[in-house]
Short mmCIF file of C-alpha atoms and ligand atoms in Angstrom, two decimals:
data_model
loop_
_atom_site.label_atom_id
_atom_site.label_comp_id
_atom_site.label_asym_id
_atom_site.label_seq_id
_atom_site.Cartn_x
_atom_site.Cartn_y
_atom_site.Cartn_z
CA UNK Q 1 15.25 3.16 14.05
CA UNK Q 2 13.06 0.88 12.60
CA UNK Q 3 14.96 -1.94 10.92
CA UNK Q 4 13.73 -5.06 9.46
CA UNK Q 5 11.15 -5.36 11.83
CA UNK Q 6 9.05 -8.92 10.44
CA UNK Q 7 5.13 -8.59 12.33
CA UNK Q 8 3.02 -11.30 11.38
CA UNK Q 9 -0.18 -9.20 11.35
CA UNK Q 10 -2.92 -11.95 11.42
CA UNK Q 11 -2.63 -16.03 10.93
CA UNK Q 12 -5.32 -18.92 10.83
CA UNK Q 13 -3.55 -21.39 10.47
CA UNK Q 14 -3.79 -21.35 6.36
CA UNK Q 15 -3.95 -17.94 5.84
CA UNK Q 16 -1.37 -15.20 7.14
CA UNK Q 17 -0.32 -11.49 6.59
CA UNK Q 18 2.50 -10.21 7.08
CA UNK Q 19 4.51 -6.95 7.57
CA UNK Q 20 7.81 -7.71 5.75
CA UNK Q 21 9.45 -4.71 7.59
CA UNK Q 22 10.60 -1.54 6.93
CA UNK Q 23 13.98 0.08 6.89
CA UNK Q 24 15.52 3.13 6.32
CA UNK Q 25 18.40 3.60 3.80
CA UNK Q 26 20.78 6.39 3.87
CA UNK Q 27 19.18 7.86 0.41
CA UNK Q 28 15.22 6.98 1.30
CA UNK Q 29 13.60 10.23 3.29
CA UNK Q 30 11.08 7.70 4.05
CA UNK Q 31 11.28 3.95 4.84
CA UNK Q 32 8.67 1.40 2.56
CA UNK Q 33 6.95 -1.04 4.26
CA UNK Q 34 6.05 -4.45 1.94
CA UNK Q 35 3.74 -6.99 2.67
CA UNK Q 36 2.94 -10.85 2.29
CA UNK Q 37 0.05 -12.70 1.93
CA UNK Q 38 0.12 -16.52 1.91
CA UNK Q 39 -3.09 -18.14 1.52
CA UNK Q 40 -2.48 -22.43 2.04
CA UNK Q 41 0.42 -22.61 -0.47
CA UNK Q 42 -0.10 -19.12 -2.46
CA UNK Q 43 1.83 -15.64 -2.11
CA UNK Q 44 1.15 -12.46 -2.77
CA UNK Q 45 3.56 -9.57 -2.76
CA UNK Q 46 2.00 -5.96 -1.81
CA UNK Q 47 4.04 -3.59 -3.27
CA UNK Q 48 7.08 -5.23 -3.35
CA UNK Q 49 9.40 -1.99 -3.47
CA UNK Q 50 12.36 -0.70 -5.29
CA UNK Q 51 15.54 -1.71 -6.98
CA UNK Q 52 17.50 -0.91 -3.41
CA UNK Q 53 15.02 -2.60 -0.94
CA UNK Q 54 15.01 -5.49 -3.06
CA UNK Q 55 17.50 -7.87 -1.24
CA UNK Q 56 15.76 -7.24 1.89
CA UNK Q 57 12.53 -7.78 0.98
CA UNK Q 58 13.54 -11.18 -0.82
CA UNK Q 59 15.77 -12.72 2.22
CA UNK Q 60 12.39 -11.75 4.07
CA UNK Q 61 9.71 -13.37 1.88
CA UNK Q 62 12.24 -16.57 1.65
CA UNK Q 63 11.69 -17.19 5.48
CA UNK Q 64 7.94 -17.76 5.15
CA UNK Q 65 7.24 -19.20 1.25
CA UNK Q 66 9.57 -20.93 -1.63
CA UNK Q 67 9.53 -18.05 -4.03
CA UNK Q 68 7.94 -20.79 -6.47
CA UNK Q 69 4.40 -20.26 -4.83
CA UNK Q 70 4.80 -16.35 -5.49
CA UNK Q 71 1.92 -16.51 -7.76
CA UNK Q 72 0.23 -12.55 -7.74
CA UNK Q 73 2.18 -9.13 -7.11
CA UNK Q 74 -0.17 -6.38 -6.53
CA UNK Q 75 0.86 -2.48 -7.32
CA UNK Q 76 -1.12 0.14 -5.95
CA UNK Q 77 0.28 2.57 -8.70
CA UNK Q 78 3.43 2.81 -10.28
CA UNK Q 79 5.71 5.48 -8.43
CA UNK Q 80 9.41 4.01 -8.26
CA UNK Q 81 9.10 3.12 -4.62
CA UNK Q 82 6.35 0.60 -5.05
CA UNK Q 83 7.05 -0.97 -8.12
CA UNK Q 84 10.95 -0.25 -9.94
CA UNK Q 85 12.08 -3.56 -8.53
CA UNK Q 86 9.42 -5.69 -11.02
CA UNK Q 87 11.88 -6.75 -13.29
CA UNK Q 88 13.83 -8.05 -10.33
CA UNK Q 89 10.85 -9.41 -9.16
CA UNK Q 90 9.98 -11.02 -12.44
CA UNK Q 91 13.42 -12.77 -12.58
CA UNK Q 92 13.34 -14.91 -9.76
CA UNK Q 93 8.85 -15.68 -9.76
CA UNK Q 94 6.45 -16.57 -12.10
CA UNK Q 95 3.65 -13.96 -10.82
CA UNK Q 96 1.34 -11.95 -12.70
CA UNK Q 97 1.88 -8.41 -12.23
CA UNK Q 98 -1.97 -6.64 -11.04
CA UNK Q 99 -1.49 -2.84 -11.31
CA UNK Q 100 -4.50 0.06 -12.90
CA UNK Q 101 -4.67 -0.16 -16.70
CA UNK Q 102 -3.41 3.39 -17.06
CA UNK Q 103 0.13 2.12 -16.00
CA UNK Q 104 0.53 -1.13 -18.13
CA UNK Q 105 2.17 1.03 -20.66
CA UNK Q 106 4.62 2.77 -18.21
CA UNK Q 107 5.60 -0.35 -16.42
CA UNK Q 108 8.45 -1.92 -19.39
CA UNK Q 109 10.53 1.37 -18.76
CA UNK Q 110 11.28 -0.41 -15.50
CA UNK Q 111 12.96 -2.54 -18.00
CA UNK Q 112 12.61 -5.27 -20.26
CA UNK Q 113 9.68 -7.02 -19.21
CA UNK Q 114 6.76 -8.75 -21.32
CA UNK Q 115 3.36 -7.28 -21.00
CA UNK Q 116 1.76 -11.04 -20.89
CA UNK Q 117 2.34 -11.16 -17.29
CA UNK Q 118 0.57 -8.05 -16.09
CA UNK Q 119 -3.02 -7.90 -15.35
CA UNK Q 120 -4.34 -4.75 -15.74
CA UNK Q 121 -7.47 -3.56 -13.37
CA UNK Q 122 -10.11 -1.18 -14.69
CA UNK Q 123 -11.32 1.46 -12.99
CA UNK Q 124 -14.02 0.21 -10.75
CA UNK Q 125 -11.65 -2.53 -9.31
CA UNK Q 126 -11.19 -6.22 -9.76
CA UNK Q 127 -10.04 -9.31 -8.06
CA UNK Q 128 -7.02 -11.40 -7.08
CA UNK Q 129 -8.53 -15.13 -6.69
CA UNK Q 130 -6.55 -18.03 -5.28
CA UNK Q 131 -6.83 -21.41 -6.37
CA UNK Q 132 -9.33 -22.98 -3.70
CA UNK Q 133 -11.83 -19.65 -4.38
CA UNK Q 134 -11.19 -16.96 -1.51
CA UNK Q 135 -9.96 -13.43 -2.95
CA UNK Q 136 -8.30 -10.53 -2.33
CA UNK Q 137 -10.72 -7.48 -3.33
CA UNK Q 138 -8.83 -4.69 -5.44
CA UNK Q 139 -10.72 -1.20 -4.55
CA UNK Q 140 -10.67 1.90 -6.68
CA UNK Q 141 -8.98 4.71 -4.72
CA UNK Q 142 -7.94 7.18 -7.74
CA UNK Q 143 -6.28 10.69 -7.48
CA UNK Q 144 -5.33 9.53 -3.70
CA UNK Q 145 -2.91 10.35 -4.95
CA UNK Q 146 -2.24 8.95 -8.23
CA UNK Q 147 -4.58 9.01 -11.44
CA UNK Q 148 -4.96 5.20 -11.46
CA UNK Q 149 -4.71 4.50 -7.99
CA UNK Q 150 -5.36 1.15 -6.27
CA UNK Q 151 -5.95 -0.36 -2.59
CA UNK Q 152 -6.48 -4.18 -1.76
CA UNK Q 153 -8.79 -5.05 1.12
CA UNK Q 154 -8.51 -8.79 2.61
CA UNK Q 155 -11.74 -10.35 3.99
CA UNK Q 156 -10.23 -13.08 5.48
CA UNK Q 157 -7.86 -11.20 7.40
CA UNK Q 158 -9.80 -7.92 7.73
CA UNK Q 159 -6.83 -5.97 6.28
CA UNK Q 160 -6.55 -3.09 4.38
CA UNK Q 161 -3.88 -2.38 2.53
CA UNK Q 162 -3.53 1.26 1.77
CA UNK Q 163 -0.46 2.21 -0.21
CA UNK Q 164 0.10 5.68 0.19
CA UNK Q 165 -3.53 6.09 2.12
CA UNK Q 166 -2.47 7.06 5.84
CA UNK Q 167 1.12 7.01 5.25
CA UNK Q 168 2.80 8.56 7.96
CA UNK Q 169 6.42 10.43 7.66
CA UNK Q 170 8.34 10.55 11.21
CA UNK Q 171 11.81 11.97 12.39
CA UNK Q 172 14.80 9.81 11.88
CA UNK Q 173 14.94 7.47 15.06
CA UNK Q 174 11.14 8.38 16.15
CA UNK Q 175 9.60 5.57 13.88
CA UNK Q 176 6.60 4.10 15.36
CA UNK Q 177 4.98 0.64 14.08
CA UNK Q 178 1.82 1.19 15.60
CA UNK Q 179 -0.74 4.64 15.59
CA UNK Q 180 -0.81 5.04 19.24
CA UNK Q 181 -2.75 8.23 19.70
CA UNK Q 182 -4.58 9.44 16.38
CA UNK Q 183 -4.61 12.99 17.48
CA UNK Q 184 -1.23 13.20 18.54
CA UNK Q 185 0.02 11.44 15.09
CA UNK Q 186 -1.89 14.04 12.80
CA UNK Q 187 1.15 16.26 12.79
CA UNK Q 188 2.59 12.82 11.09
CA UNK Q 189 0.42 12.32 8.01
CA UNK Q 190 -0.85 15.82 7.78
CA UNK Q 191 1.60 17.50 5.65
CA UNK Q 192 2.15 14.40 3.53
CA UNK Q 193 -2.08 14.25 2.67
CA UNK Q 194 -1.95 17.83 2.08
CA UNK Q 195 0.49 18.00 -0.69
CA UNK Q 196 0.26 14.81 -2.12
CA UNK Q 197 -3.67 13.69 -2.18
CA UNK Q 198 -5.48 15.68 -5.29
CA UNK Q 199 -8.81 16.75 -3.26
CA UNK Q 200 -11.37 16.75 -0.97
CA UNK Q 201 -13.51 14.67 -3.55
CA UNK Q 202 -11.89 12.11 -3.94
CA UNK Q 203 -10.85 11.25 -0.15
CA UNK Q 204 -14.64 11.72 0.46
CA UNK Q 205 -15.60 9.12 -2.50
CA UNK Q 206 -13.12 6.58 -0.98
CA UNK Q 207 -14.40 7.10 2.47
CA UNK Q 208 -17.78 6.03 1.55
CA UNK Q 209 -16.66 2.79 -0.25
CA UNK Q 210 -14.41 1.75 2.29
CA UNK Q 211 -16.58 2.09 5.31
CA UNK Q 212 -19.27 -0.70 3.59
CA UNK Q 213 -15.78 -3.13 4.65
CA UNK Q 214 -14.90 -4.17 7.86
CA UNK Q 215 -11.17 -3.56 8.48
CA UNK Q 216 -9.53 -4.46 11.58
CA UNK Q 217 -6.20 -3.05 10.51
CA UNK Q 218 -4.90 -0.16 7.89
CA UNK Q 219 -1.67 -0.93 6.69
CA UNK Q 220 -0.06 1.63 4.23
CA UNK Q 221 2.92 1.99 2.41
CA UNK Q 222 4.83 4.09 4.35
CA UNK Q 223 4.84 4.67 8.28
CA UNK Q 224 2.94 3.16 11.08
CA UNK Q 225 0.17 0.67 11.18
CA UNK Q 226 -3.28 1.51 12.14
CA UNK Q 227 -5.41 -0.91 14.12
CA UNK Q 228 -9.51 -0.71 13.91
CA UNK Q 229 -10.10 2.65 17.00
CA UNK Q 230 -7.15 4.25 15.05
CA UNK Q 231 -8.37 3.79 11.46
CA UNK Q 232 -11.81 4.80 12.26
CA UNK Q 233 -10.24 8.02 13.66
CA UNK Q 234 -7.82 8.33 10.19
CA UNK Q 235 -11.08 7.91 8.45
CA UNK Q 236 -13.33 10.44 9.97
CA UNK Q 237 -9.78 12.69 9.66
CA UNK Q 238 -9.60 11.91 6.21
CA UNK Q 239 -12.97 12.52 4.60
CA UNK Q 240 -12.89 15.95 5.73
CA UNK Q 241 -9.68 16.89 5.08
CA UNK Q 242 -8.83 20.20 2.26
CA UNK Q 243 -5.87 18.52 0.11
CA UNK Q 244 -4.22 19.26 -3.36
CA UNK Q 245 -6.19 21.50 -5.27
CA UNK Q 246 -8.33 22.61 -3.01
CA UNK Q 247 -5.62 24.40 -1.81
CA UNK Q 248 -4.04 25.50 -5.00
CA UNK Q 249 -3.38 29.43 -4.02
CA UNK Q 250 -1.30 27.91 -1.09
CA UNK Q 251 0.51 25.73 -2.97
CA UNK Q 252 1.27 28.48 -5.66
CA UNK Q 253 2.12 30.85 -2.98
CA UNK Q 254 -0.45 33.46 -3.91
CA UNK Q 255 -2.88 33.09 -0.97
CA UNK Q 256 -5.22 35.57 -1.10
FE1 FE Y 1 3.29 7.30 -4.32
#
């Protein structure tokens, strides 16, 4: 069982990401990963988690950056296990809160929380820029699966963070960090995809926006981490894949 598992995924020397970890509570059917960017004296939190991983993830960021220089959390869309710990979140940095437009509204019933400190992306995408000029790009990736659905690529470290993009669901105790075998870790992400991403269409639109990037490593919100062989098999998987409604008789039951 995976259990707090800390993986610096790339580092510079002023620029790092890392895998906070990942660990499976007694009420989660699936573990969360978060992330961490530092860039020179910068963080930024990749969806940061719920109310109950929220301890964890903080003793984790603490080892690498004062929680001061937590200056941008990034949402990828606003289901409770990426983002119901923001007003925790928002009590101990002074971040702005980046999440799609069409969930600015939602956010507050997380709590109390004042609107001034969440920057809302539009549908095409946007930007989070540090202080020095570098940025992190915010791509479009909507209906996979939710309607305002985000994903962040980093140039400098060549990581793409997926949220719920390649998420992978294993048997308790078989957790993997890594995609080893793409084939053999289908029967991981397949059912998941199936149920959960709205339609051919849309995987097929994100395909052809993310393969103008060059990622090194896919690293999603849920399950193992893909490295470059391994996401260029997920993506070639991916853009062909039948999912949500164009399997609707399925899903109803009424196959013809
Ligand atoms: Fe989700």
């Amino acid at each position: 069982m995976l259990n707090n598992n800390v993986i610096t995924l790339f580092d510079n020397g002023e620029h790092k990401f890392i895998f906070l970890g990942s660990e499976r509570k007694s009420i989660e059917s699936i573990p969360t990963n978060q992330y961490l960017i530092i860039h020179k004296e910068e963080g930024v939190l990749l969806d940061p988690g719920g109310v109950h991983v929220f301890p964890r993830v903080l003793a984790s960021v603490v080892e690498f950056i004062d929680l001061g220089k937590i200056k941008h959390i990034f949402y990828t869309h606003q289901d409770p296990d990426v983002s119901s710990g923001i007003t925790l979140w928002d009590t101990v940095v002074d971040a702005k809160f980046y999440i799609s437009k069409l969930w600015e509204r939602f956010l507050p019933h997380f709590g109390v929380f004042k609107n001034d400190k969440i920057v809302p992306i539009e549908d095409k995408g946007g930007k989070i820029k540090f202080k020095d000029g570098e940025e992190l790009i915010i791509i479009p990736a909507h209906f996979l699966h939710s309607t305002g659905n985000l994903i962040l690529y980093d140039p400098l470290s060549k990581i793409l963070f997926s949220g719920d993009i390649g998420v992978s669901v294993f048997p308790k105790n078989q957790e993997k960090i890594y995609v080893e075998n793409f084939n053999e870790h289908i029967k991981y992400i397949e059912e998941f995809h199936k149920r959960y991403m709205s339609s051919n269409i849309a995987c097929k639109k994100l395909a052809s926006i993310i393969k103008k990037y060059d990622i090194d490593q896919m690293v999603p919100q849920h399950g193992a981490i893909y490295k470059k062989q391994q996401f260029n098999e997920f993506l070639k998987w991916f853009e062909n894949i039948k999912c949500g409604i164009d399997l609707i008789d399925s899903i109803y039951g009424n196959e013809k």
